[in-house]
mmCIF file of C-alpha atoms in Angstrom:
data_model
loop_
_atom_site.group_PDB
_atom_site.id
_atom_site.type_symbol
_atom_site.label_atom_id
_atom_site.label_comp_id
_atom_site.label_asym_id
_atom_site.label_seq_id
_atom_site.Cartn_x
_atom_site.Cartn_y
_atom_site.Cartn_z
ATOM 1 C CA UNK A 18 1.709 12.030 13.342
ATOM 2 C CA UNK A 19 2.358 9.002 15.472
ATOM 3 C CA UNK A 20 5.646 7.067 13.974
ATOM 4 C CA UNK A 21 7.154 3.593 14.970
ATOM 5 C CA UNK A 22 10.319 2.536 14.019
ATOM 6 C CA UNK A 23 11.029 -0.742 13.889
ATOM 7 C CA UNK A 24 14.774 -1.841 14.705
ATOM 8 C CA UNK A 25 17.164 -5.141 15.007
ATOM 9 C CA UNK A 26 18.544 -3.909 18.426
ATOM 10 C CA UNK A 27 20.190 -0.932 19.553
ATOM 11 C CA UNK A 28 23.556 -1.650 19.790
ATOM 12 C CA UNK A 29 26.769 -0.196 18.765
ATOM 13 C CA UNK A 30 26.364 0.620 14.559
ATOM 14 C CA UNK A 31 26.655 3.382 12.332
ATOM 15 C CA UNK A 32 23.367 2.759 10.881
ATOM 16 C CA UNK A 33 21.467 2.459 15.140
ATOM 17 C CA UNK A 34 23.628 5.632 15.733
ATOM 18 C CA UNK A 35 22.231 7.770 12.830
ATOM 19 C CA UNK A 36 18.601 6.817 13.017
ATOM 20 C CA UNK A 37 18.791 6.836 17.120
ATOM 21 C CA UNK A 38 20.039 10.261 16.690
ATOM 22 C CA UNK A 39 17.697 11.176 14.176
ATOM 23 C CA UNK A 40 14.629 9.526 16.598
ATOM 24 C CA UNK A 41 16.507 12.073 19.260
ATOM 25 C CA UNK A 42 16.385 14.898 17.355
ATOM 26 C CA UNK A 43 13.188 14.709 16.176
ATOM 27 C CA UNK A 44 11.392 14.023 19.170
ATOM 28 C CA UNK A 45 13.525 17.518 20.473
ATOM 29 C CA UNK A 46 11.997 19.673 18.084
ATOM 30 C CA UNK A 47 8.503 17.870 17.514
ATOM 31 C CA UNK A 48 5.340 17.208 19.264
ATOM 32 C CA UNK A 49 4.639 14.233 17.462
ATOM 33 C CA UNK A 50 4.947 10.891 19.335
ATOM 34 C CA UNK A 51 7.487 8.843 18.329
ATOM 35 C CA UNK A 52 8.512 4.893 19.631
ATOM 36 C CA UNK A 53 10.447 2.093 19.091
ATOM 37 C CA UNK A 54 10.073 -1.408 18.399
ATOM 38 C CA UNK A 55 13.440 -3.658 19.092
ATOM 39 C CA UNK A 56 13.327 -7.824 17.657
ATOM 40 C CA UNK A 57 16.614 -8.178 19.914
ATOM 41 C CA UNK A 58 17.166 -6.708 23.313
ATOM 42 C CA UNK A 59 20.888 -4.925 23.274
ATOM 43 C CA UNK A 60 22.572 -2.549 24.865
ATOM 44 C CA UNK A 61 21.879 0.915 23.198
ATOM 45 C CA UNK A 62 24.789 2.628 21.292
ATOM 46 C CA UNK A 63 23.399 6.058 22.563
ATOM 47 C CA UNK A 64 20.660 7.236 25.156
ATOM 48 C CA UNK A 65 17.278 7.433 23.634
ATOM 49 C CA UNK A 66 14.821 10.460 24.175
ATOM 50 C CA UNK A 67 11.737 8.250 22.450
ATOM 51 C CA UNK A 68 10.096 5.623 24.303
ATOM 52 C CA UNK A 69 10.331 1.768 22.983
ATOM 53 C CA UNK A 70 9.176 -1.964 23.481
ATOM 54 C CA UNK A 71 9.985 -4.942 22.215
ATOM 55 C CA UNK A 72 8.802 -5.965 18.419
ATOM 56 C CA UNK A 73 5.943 -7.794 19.293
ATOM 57 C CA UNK A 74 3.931 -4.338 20.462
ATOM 58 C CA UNK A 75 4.244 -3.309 16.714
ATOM 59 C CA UNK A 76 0.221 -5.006 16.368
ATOM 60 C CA UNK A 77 -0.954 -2.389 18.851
ATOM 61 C CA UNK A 78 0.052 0.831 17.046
ATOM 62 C CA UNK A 79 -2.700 1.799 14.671
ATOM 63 C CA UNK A 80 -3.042 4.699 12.680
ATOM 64 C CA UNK A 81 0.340 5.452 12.557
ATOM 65 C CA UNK A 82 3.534 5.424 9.680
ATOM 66 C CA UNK A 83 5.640 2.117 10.599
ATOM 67 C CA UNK A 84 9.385 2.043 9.400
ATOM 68 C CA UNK A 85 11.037 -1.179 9.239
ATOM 69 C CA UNK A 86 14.791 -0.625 9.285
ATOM 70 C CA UNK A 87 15.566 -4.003 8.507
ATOM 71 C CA UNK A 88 14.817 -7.186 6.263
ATOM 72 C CA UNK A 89 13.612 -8.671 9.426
ATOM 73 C CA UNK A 90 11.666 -5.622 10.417
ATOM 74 C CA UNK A 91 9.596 -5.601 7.329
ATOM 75 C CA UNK A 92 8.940 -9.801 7.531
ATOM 76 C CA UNK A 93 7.464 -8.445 10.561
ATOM 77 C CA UNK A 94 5.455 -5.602 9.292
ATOM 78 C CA UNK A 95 4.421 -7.443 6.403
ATOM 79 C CA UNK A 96 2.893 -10.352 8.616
ATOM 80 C CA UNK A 97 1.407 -7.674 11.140
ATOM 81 C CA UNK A 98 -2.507 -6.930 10.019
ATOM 82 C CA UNK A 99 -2.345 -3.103 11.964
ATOM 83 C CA UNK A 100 -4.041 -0.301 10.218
ATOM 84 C CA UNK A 101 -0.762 1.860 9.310
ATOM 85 C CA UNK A 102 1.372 3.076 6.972
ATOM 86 C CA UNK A 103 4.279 0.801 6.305
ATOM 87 C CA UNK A 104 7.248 1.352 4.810
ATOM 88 C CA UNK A 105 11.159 -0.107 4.731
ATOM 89 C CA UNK A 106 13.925 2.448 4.636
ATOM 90 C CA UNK A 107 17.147 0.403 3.095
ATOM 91 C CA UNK A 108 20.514 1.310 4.689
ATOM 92 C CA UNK A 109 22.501 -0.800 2.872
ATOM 93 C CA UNK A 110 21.914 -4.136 0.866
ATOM 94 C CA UNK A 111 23.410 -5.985 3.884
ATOM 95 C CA UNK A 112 21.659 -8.809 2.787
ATOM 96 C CA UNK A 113 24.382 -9.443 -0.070
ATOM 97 C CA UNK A 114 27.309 -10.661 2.477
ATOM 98 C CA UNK A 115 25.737 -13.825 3.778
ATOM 99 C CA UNK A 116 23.177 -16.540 1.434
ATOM 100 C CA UNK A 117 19.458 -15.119 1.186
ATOM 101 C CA UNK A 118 16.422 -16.372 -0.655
ATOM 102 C CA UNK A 119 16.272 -14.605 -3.583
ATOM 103 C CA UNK A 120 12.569 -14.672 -4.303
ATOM 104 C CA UNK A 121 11.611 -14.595 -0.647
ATOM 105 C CA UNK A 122 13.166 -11.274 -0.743
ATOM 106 C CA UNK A 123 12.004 -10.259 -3.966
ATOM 107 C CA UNK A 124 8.383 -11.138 -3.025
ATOM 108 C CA UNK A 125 9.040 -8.971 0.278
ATOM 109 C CA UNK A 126 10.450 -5.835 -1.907
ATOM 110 C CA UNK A 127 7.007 -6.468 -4.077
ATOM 111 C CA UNK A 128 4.513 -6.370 -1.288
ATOM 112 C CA UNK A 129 2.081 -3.858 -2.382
ATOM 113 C CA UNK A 130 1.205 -2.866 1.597
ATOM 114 C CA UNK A 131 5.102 -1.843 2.137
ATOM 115 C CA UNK A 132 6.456 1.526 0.643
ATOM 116 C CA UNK A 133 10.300 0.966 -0.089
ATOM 117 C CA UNK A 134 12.517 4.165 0.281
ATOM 118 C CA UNK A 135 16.310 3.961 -0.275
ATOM 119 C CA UNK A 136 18.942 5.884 1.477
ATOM 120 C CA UNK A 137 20.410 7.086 -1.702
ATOM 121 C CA UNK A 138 19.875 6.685 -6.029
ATOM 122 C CA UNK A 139 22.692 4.174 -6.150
ATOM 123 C CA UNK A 140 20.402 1.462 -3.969
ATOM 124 C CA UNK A 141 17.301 2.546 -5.557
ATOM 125 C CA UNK A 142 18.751 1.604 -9.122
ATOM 126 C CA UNK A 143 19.947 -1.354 -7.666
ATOM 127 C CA UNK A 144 17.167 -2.754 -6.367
ATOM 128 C CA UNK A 145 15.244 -1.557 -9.427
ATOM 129 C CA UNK A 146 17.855 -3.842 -11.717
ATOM 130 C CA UNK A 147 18.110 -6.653 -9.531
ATOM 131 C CA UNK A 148 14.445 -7.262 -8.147
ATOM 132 C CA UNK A 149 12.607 -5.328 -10.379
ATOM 133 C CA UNK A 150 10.914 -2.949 -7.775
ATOM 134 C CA UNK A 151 11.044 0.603 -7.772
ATOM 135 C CA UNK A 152 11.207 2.702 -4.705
ATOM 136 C CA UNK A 153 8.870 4.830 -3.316
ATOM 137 C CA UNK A 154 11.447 7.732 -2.158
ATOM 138 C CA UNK A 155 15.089 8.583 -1.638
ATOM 139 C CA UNK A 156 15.901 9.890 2.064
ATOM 140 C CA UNK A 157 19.802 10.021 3.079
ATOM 141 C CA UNK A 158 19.994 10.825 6.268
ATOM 142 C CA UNK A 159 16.470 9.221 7.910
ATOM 143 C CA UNK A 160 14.288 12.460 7.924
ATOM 144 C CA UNK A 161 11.196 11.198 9.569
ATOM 145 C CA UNK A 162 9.664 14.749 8.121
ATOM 146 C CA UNK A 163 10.696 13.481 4.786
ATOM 147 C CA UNK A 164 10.266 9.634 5.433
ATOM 148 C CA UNK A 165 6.377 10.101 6.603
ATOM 149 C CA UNK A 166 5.855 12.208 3.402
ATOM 150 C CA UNK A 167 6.936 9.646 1.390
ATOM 151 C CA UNK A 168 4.788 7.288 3.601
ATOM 152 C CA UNK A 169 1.763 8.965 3.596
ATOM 153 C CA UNK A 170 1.685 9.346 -0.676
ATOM 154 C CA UNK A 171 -1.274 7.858 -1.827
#
């Protein structure tokens, strides 16, 4: 199963540590080809075992599961006509320290071609009681076995 992950940058974070790791570690035990997609060139918090490109590749990866990590990732994905799978896994609803659109993002989190999974119940019910959407699948530690499960549902 070909996988892209779509990420911010790479830099120092708890949330580009654990899914960098998790990229690492499944790419150790796997045959299935993994890459990266990066909006903003950083310096990476760890080395990387997976191969990756900058955001604007993401058109040219078809027939594949594509993973935004970010609100920004998924305005991407969204926008992107590639014949994938996409989905958003939600961290965190980082998106609550600083002023968003409201209905942008609710219109995002409704878009019928993006499969939202949370990282644990306590997002999922609040995105369910805030925006109204409910997500496709829990995953708490970015299990790309679980993740492209949940991805590939029907």
């Amino acid at each position: 199963m070909k996988t892209g992950v779509l990420l911010e940058d790479m830099s120092a974070s708890d949330k580009n540590y654990h899914i960098m790791k998790s990229l690492n570690d499944y790419v150790d035990t796997n045959r299935d080809e993994v890459f990266g997609f990066i909006m903003n060139v950083s310096r990476k918090v760890i080395p990387t075992d997976f191969a990756y490109s900058n955001c604007a590749e993401v058109s040219n990866f078809q027939n594949a599961v594509l993973i935004a990590t970010c609100l920004e990732t998924a305005d991407v994905l969204v926008k992107t006509s590639v014949k994938s799978k996409k989905c958003l896994y939600i961290w965190s609803l980082d998106w609550l320290d600083q002023p968003y659109n409201y209905m942008g993002l609710k219109t995002l989190l409704s878009d019928k071609s993006l499969r939202i999974i949370a990282r644990s119940q306590l997002l999922a019910d609040i995105i369910k009681n805030n925006y109204d959407v409910v997500v496709d699948g829990i995953d708490e530690d970015f299990n790309l076995e679980n993740i492209n499960g949940i991805c590939e549902k029907e």
